[in-house]
Amino acid sequence: MVQEATAAPAPEAAREQTQGDPPSMKSLLEAGVHFGHQTHRWNPRMKRFIFAERNGIHIVDLQQTVGLLMRACQYVQDLTAEGGKLLMVGTKKQAQDAIREEALRAGQFYVNQRWLGGAITNFATIQSRIDYLLRLEERRDRGDLVHLPKKEALRLENKAEKMNRYFGGFKEMTQLPAVLFIVDIGREDIAVAEARRAGIPIIALVDTDCDPTLIDWPIPGNDDAIRSIRLIASHVANAALEGHNRWLAGRGGYSAGEDDREPEPVFAVAE
């Protein structure tokens, strides 16, 4: 994968570029969204999204990236306008900050450390662990831990900190999300499998080494470069924020469109 040499822009700068309108070709090129992997690492199922080959690197067709991104964003906006929640997933180092910051900005949920097996398919068990964390935090906030032996209080503090590292991004999620946004579906294969099994739609940034047929709403592009990840994640978060604001304004009364139809996904999830 070709990585950009320059540092990632500040979150505010990225959001200025992505607010409202589709991303410009200039912003996509500057973020390196078009850079795929070396040609020998490609997945043939990505052929339809590849524009060219340059110096042994596949170049993504950015015209398709823009179109598919905006369709996916409309889908997110429609779901969140009806009260649905988005879960953003990206645990690789390049994605962690963008996933957390964009999810928090949009009032949505995130996983940016490690996907916990069963987070979707064994949701009740995960919820019991979250309930324990919330009770522990409540005890801490009330000052109950100061009455415990110092060693025990420290143990519980450390436990709460560790649990927050893994559960903190979705500890207020009381029901399954309406849709997932995933960065690097190869790394997050367990999340993909669980969402598919549960029938939860998936939006994902898919690089040239990915299998896009696993994803309902694939967005072709560089899933390794920090700026590329933030640019795409920022658009998805914008859509979720807009939809959520509409839901708050109408308390569920928002219509997705004049004909109340949602756009069709690019690929149907395989049975």
mmCIF file of N, CA and C in Angstrom, residues 54-150:
data_model
loop_
_atom_site.group_PDB
_atom_site.id
_atom_site.type_symbol
_atom_site.label_atom_id
_atom_site.label_comp_id
_atom_site.label_asym_id
_atom_site.label_seq_id
_atom_site.Cartn_x
_atom_site.Cartn_y
_atom_site.Cartn_z
ATOM 1 N N ARG A 54 -0.524 1.677 -12.068
ATOM 2 C CA ARG A 54 0.598 2.599 -12.192
ATOM 3 C C ARG A 54 1.756 2.123 -11.333
ATOM 4 N N ASN A 55 2.874 1.821 -11.987
ATOM 5 C CA ASN A 55 4.087 1.410 -11.268
ATOM 6 C C ASN A 55 3.835 0.260 -10.304
ATOM 7 N N GLY A 56 3.059 -0.699 -10.771
ATOM 8 C CA GLY A 56 2.791 -1.883 -9.957
ATOM 9 C C GLY A 56 1.749 -1.685 -8.875
ATOM 10 N N ILE A 57 1.058 -0.537 -8.896
ATOM 11 C CA ILE A 57 0.027 -0.234 -7.902
ATOM 12 C C ILE A 57 -1.314 -0.066 -8.609
ATOM 13 N N HIS A 58 -2.352 -0.649 -8.055
ATOM 14 C CA HIS A 58 -3.685 -0.435 -8.611
ATOM 15 C C HIS A 58 -4.219 0.928 -8.182
ATOM 16 N N ILE A 59 -4.860 1.609 -9.118
ATOM 17 C CA ILE A 59 -5.457 2.918 -8.865
ATOM 18 C C ILE A 59 -6.977 2.764 -8.859
ATOM 19 N N VAL A 60 -7.588 3.221 -7.786
ATOM 20 C CA VAL A 60 -9.039 3.100 -7.621
ATOM 21 C C VAL A 60 -9.758 4.142 -8.480
ATOM 22 N N ASP A 61 -10.897 3.761 -9.033
ATOM 23 C CA ASP A 61 -11.735 4.665 -9.821
ATOM 24 C C ASP A 61 -12.485 5.597 -8.862
ATOM 25 N N LEU A 62 -12.014 6.813 -8.732
ATOM 26 C CA LEU A 62 -12.588 7.739 -7.760
ATOM 27 C C LEU A 62 -13.993 8.209 -8.126
ATOM 28 N N GLN A 63 -14.336 8.155 -9.402
ATOM 29 C CA GLN A 63 -15.709 8.504 -9.780
ATOM 30 C C GLN A 63 -16.688 7.540 -9.110
ATOM 31 N N GLN A 64 -16.326 6.263 -9.102
ATOM 32 C CA GLN A 64 -17.174 5.278 -8.431
ATOM 33 C C GLN A 64 -17.142 5.473 -6.921
ATOM 34 N N THR A 65 -15.973 5.825 -6.394
ATOM 35 C CA THR A 65 -15.858 6.062 -4.952
ATOM 36 C C THR A 65 -16.844 7.127 -4.502
ATOM 37 N N VAL A 66 -16.888 8.239 -5.235
ATOM 38 C CA VAL A 66 -17.781 9.344 -4.865
ATOM 39 C C VAL A 66 -19.239 8.898 -4.918
ATOM 40 N N GLY A 67 -19.617 8.245 -6.007
ATOM 41 C CA GLY A 67 -21.005 7.821 -6.154
ATOM 42 C C GLY A 67 -21.442 6.849 -5.073
ATOM 43 N N LEU A 68 -20.600 5.857 -4.807
ATOM 44 C CA LEU A 68 -20.945 4.848 -3.808
ATOM 45 C C LEU A 68 -20.913 5.418 -2.395
ATOM 46 N N LEU A 69 -19.988 6.339 -2.140
ATOM 47 C CA LEU A 69 -19.937 6.992 -0.835
ATOM 48 C C LEU A 69 -21.221 7.771 -0.570
ATOM 49 N N MET A 70 -21.674 8.532 -1.540
ATOM 50 C CA MET A 70 -22.856 9.359 -1.327
ATOM 51 C C MET A 70 -24.123 8.513 -1.209
ATOM 52 N N ARG A 71 -24.187 7.399 -1.930
ATOM 53 C CA ARG A 71 -25.327 6.489 -1.777
ATOM 54 C C ARG A 71 -25.341 5.884 -0.377
ATOM 55 N N ALA A 72 -24.157 5.478 0.087
ATOM 56 C CA ALA A 72 -24.059 4.912 1.435
ATOM 57 C C ALA A 72 -24.424 5.951 2.490
ATOM 58 N N CYS A 73 -23.987 7.183 2.279
ATOM 59 C CA CYS A 73 -24.297 8.256 3.232
ATOM 60 C C CYS A 73 -25.797 8.536 3.277
ATOM 61 N N GLN A 74 -26.452 8.487 2.128
ATOM 62 C CA GLN A 74 -27.904 8.679 2.115
ATOM 63 C C GLN A 74 -28.591 7.577 2.907
ATOM 64 N N TYR A 75 -28.079 6.366 2.773
ATOM 65 C CA TYR A 75 -28.636 5.226 3.509
ATOM 66 C C TYR A 75 -28.470 5.429 5.013
ATOM 67 N N VAL A 76 -27.279 5.856 5.433
ATOM 68 C CA VAL A 76 -27.029 6.131 6.852
ATOM 69 C C VAL A 76 -27.957 7.231 7.352
ATOM 70 N N GLN A 77 -28.092 8.271 6.568
ATOM 71 C CA GLN A 77 -28.946 9.389 6.972
ATOM 72 C C GLN A 77 -30.392 8.940 7.145
ATOM 73 N N ASP A 78 -30.872 8.098 6.229
ATOM 74 C CA ASP A 78 -32.244 7.609 6.327
ATOM 75 C C ASP A 78 -32.443 6.757 7.579
ATOM 76 N N LEU A 79 -31.487 5.882 7.882
ATOM 77 C CA LEU A 79 -31.607 5.018 9.060
ATOM 78 C C LEU A 79 -31.575 5.819 10.351
ATOM 79 N N THR A 80 -30.634 6.739 10.459
ATOM 80 C CA THR A 80 -30.515 7.518 11.692
ATOM 81 C C THR A 80 -31.666 8.510 11.843
ATOM 82 N N ALA A 81 -32.259 8.930 10.734
ATOM 83 C CA ALA A 81 -33.427 9.809 10.799
ATOM 84 C C ALA A 81 -34.634 9.081 11.379
ATOM 85 N N GLU A 82 -34.587 7.756 11.363
ATOM 86 C CA GLU A 82 -35.656 6.945 11.944
ATOM 87 C C GLU A 82 -35.291 6.455 13.340
ATOM 88 N N GLY A 83 -34.182 6.958 13.886
ATOM 89 C CA GLY A 83 -33.779 6.588 15.242
ATOM 90 C C GLY A 83 -32.765 5.471 15.311
ATOM 91 N N GLY A 84 -32.325 4.948 14.157
ATOM 92 C CA GLY A 84 -31.314 3.899 14.150
ATOM 93 C C GLY A 84 -29.947 4.443 14.531
ATOM 94 N N LYS A 85 -29.079 3.547 14.970
ATOM 95 C CA LYS A 85 -27.738 3.943 15.385
ATOM 96 C C LYS A 85 -26.674 3.297 14.501
ATOM 97 N N LEU A 86 -25.590 4.042 14.314
ATOM 98 C CA LEU A 86 -24.439 3.602 13.524
ATOM 99 C C LEU A 86 -23.327 3.156 14.465
ATOM 100 N N LEU A 87 -22.716 2.018 14.172
ATOM 101 C CA LEU A 87 -21.538 1.556 14.909
ATOM 102 C C LEU A 87 -20.346 1.620 13.965
ATOM 103 N N MET A 88 -19.365 2.460 14.295
ATOM 104 C CA MET A 88 -18.176 2.636 13.468
ATOM 105 C C MET A 88 -17.051 1.760 14.016
ATOM 106 N N VAL A 89 -16.420 0.976 13.135
ATOM 107 C CA VAL A 89 -15.423 -0.002 13.563
ATOM 108 C C VAL A 89 -14.127 0.197 12.792
ATOM 109 N N GLY A 90 -13.037 0.366 13.529
ATOM 110 C CA GLY A 90 -11.714 0.475 12.920
ATOM 111 C C GLY A 90 -10.667 0.380 14.007
ATOM 112 N N THR A 91 -9.998 -0.764 14.105
ATOM 113 C CA THR A 91 -9.068 -0.987 15.217
ATOM 114 C C THR A 91 -7.602 -0.844 14.822
ATOM 115 N N LYS A 92 -7.311 -0.723 13.531
ATOM 116 C CA LYS A 92 -5.922 -0.530 13.128
ATOM 117 C C LYS A 92 -5.466 0.860 13.563
ATOM 118 N N LYS A 93 -4.178 1.007 13.763
ATOM 119 C CA LYS A 93 -3.640 2.252 14.310
ATOM 120 C C LYS A 93 -4.053 3.467 13.494
ATOM 121 N N GLN A 94 -4.022 3.335 12.165
ATOM 122 C CA GLN A 94 -4.330 4.472 11.294
ATOM 123 C C GLN A 94 -5.785 4.930 11.425
ATOM 124 N N ALA A 95 -6.658 4.031 11.892
ATOM 125 C CA ALA A 95 -8.090 4.339 11.929
ATOM 126 C C ALA A 95 -8.591 4.746 13.307
ATOM 127 N N GLN A 96 -7.856 4.428 14.351
ATOM 128 C CA GLN A 96 -8.385 4.557 15.717
ATOM 129 C C GLN A 96 -8.878 5.959 16.054
ATOM 130 N N ASP A 97 -8.071 6.969 15.789
ATOM 131 C CA ASP A 97 -8.454 8.336 16.156
ATOM 132 C C ASP A 97 -9.657 8.817 15.350
ATOM 133 N N ALA A 98 -9.625 8.585 14.047
ATOM 134 C CA ALA A 98 -10.725 9.052 13.195
ATOM 135 C C ALA A 98 -12.038 8.384 13.574
ATOM 136 N N ILE A 99 -11.998 7.084 13.827
ATOM 137 C CA ILE A 99 -13.212 6.354 14.186
ATOM 138 C C ILE A 99 -13.801 6.898 15.484
ATOM 139 N N ARG A 100 -12.964 7.086 16.490
ATOM 140 C CA ARG A 100 -13.454 7.589 17.779
ATOM 141 C C ARG A 100 -13.983 9.017 17.655
ATOM 142 N N GLU A 101 -13.191 9.884 17.045
ATOM 143 C CA GLU A 101 -13.568 11.299 16.978
ATOM 144 C C GLU A 101 -14.819 11.527 16.137
ATOM 145 N N GLU A 102 -14.908 10.843 15.005
ATOM 146 C CA GLU A 102 -16.067 11.047 14.134
ATOM 147 C C GLU A 102 -17.332 10.448 14.735
ATOM 148 N N ALA A 103 -17.217 9.291 15.382
ATOM 149 C CA ALA A 103 -18.389 8.692 16.021
ATOM 150 C C ALA A 103 -18.907 9.576 17.151
ATOM 151 N N LEU A 104 -17.999 10.084 17.971
ATOM 152 C CA LEU A 104 -18.406 10.955 19.077
ATOM 153 C C LEU A 104 -19.042 12.240 18.552
ATOM 154 N N ARG A 105 -18.462 12.796 17.502
ATOM 155 C CA ARG A 105 -19.001 14.035 16.926
ATOM 156 C C ARG A 105 -20.431 13.836 16.442
ATOM 157 N N ALA A 106 -20.706 12.646 15.896
ATOM 158 C CA ALA A 106 -22.029 12.378 15.329
ATOM 159 C C ALA A 106 -23.000 11.785 16.346
ATOM 160 N N GLY A 107 -22.544 11.572 17.585
ATOM 161 C CA GLY A 107 -23.413 10.977 18.594
ATOM 162 C C GLY A 107 -23.702 9.514 18.327
ATOM 163 N N GLN A 108 -22.728 8.802 17.728
ATOM 164 C CA GLN A 108 -22.896 7.396 17.399
ATOM 165 C C GLN A 108 -21.922 6.554 18.235
ATOM 166 N N PHE A 109 -21.830 5.268 17.934
ATOM 167 C CA PHE A 109 -21.009 4.349 18.717
ATOM 168 C C PHE A 109 -19.784 3.905 17.918
ATOM 169 N N TYR A 110 -18.787 3.382 18.622
ATOM 170 C CA TYR A 110 -17.565 2.983 17.925
ATOM 171 C C TYR A 110 -16.831 1.867 18.660
ATOM 172 N N VAL A 111 -16.018 1.144 17.889
ATOM 173 C CA VAL A 111 -15.037 0.185 18.408
ATOM 174 C C VAL A 111 -13.725 0.538 17.738
ATOM 175 N N ASN A 112 -12.717 0.916 18.524
ATOM 176 C CA ASN A 112 -11.436 1.294 17.915
ATOM 177 C C ASN A 112 -10.232 0.631 18.580
ATOM 178 N N GLN A 113 -10.464 -0.323 19.460
ATOM 179 C CA GLN A 113 -9.353 -1.039 20.088
ATOM 180 C C GLN A 113 -9.297 -2.493 19.634
ATOM 181 N N ARG A 114 -10.288 -3.261 20.016
ATOM 182 C CA ARG A 114 -10.350 -4.659 19.588
ATOM 183 C C ARG A 114 -11.806 -5.069 19.527
ATOM 184 N N TRP A 115 -12.158 -5.753 18.431
ATOM 185 C CA TRP A 115 -13.524 -6.248 18.335
ATOM 186 C C TRP A 115 -13.673 -7.432 19.276
ATOM 187 N N LEU A 116 -14.639 -7.345 20.181
ATOM 188 C CA LEU A 116 -14.884 -8.420 21.130
ATOM 189 C C LEU A 116 -15.823 -9.434 20.496
ATOM 190 N N GLY A 117 -15.351 -10.666 20.355
ATOM 191 C CA GLY A 117 -16.184 -11.703 19.774
ATOM 192 C C GLY A 117 -17.513 -11.808 20.493
ATOM 193 N N GLY A 118 -18.606 -11.826 19.742
ATOM 194 C CA GLY A 118 -19.930 -11.884 20.333
ATOM 195 C C GLY A 118 -20.547 -10.529 20.585
ATOM 196 N N ALA A 119 -19.859 -9.455 20.199
ATOM 197 C CA ALA A 119 -20.396 -8.109 20.423
ATOM 198 C C ALA A 119 -21.764 -7.937 19.770
ATOM 199 N N ILE A 120 -21.998 -8.674 18.684
ATOM 200 C CA ILE A 120 -23.305 -8.649 18.025
ATOM 201 C C ILE A 120 -24.054 -9.955 18.249
ATOM 202 N N THR A 121 -23.401 -11.080 17.993
ATOM 203 C CA THR A 121 -24.092 -12.367 18.043
ATOM 204 C C THR A 121 -24.347 -12.856 19.460
ATOM 205 N N ASN A 122 -23.642 -12.329 20.440
ATOM 206 C CA ASN A 122 -23.887 -12.666 21.844
ATOM 207 C C ASN A 122 -24.083 -11.374 22.633
ATOM 208 N N PHE A 123 -24.975 -10.551 22.117
ATOM 209 C CA PHE A 123 -25.155 -9.195 22.634
ATOM 210 C C PHE A 123 -25.575 -9.183 24.103
ATOM 211 N N ALA A 124 -26.389 -10.148 24.517
ATOM 212 C CA ALA A 124 -26.869 -10.175 25.904
ATOM 213 C C ALA A 124 -25.712 -10.338 26.883
ATOM 214 N N THR A 125 -24.760 -11.209 26.542
ATOM 215 C CA THR A 125 -23.606 -11.409 27.421
ATOM 216 C C THR A 125 -22.741 -10.161 27.473
ATOM 217 N N ILE A 126 -22.520 -9.546 26.324
ATOM 218 C CA ILE A 126 -21.745 -8.304 26.287
ATOM 219 C C ILE A 126 -22.432 -7.228 27.123
ATOM 220 N N GLN A 127 -23.756 -7.167 27.034
ATOM 221 C CA GLN A 127 -24.501 -6.184 27.811
ATOM 222 C C GLN A 127 -24.350 -6.405 29.310
ATOM 223 N N SER A 128 -24.252 -7.659 29.730
ATOM 224 C CA SER A 128 -24.067 -7.932 31.159
ATOM 225 C C SER A 128 -22.719 -7.405 31.637
ATOM 226 N N ARG A 129 -21.704 -7.492 30.790
ATOM 227 C CA ARG A 129 -20.392 -6.950 31.146
ATOM 228 C C ARG A 129 -20.433 -5.422 31.191
ATOM 229 N N ILE A 130 -21.158 -4.841 30.260
ATOM 230 C CA ILE A 130 -21.296 -3.385 30.250
ATOM 231 C C ILE A 130 -22.053 -2.910 31.488
ATOM 232 N N ASP A 131 -23.097 -3.657 31.872
ATOM 233 C CA ASP A 131 -23.847 -3.301 33.078
ATOM 234 C C ASP A 131 -22.934 -3.307 34.297
ATOM 235 N N TYR A 132 -22.042 -4.306 34.358
ATOM 236 C CA TYR A 132 -21.086 -4.364 35.465
ATOM 237 C C TYR A 132 -20.185 -3.131 35.453
ATOM 238 N N LEU A 133 -19.707 -2.752 34.261
ATOM 239 C CA LEU A 133 -18.855 -1.568 34.143
ATOM 240 C C LEU A 133 -19.591 -0.312 34.600
ATOM 241 N N LEU A 134 -20.836 -0.168 34.190
ATOM 242 C CA LEU A 134 -21.607 1.016 34.567
ATOM 243 C C LEU A 134 -21.837 1.077 36.073
ATOM 244 N N ARG A 135 -22.092 -0.080 36.682
ATOM 245 C CA ARG A 135 -22.257 -0.106 38.140
ATOM 246 C C ARG A 135 -20.954 0.249 38.843
ATOM 247 N N LEU A 136 -19.848 -0.253 38.301
ATOM 248 C CA LEU A 136 -18.539 0.043 38.880
ATOM 249 C C LEU A 136 -18.230 1.534 38.777
ATOM 250 N N GLU A 137 -18.546 2.126 37.633
ATOM 251 C CA GLU A 137 -18.322 3.564 37.460
ATOM 252 C C GLU A 137 -19.215 4.384 38.393
ATOM 253 N N GLU A 138 -20.427 3.897 38.602
ATOM 254 C CA GLU A 138 -21.337 4.593 39.513
ATOM 255 C C GLU A 138 -20.789 4.569 40.941
ATOM 256 N N ARG A 139 -20.264 3.423 41.351
ATOM 257 C CA ARG A 139 -19.653 3.322 42.687
ATOM 258 C C ARG A 139 -18.464 4.275 42.810
ATOM 259 N N ARG A 140 -17.657 4.322 41.759
ATOM 260 C CA ARG A 140 -16.496 5.209 41.773
ATOM 261 C C ARG A 140 -16.921 6.670 41.860
ATOM 262 N N ASP A 141 -17.930 7.034 41.062
ATOM 263 C CA ASP A 141 -18.375 8.426 41.036
ATOM 264 C C ASP A 141 -19.021 8.853 42.350
ATOM 265 N N ARG A 142 -19.625 7.898 43.056
ATOM 266 C CA ARG A 142 -20.211 8.210 44.361
ATOM 267 C C ARG A 142 -19.155 8.310 45.459
ATOM 268 N N GLY A 143 -17.937 7.862 45.123
ATOM 269 C CA GLY A 143 -16.874 7.886 46.118
ATOM 270 C C GLY A 143 -16.817 6.648 46.981
ATOM 271 N N ASP A 144 -17.537 5.588 46.566
ATOM 272 C CA ASP A 144 -17.561 4.365 47.372
ATOM 273 C C ASP A 144 -16.197 3.688 47.450
ATOM 274 N N LEU A 145 -15.397 3.827 46.390
ATOM 275 C CA LEU A 145 -14.131 3.096 46.350
ATOM 276 C C LEU A 145 -13.136 3.600 47.386
ATOM 277 N N VAL A 146 -13.293 4.826 47.841
ATOM 278 C CA VAL A 146 -12.335 5.364 48.818
ATOM 279 C C VAL A 146 -12.465 4.667 50.163
ATOM 280 N N HIS A 147 -13.582 3.981 50.382
ATOM 281 C CA HIS A 147 -13.788 3.284 51.647
ATOM 282 C C HIS A 147 -13.230 1.866 51.615
ATOM 283 N N LEU A 148 -12.771 1.421 50.451
ATOM 284 C CA LEU A 148 -12.198 0.082 50.318
ATOM 285 C C LEU A 148 -10.715 0.111 50.636
ATOM 286 N N PRO A 149 -10.141 -1.058 50.933
ATOM 287 C CA PRO A 149 -8.679 -1.116 51.080
ATOM 288 C C PRO A 149 -8.010 -0.576 49.819
ATOM 289 N N LYS A 150 -6.904 0.095 49.982
ATOM 290 C CA LYS A 150 -6.248 0.771 48.862
ATOM 291 C C LYS A 150 -5.976 -0.179 47.700
#
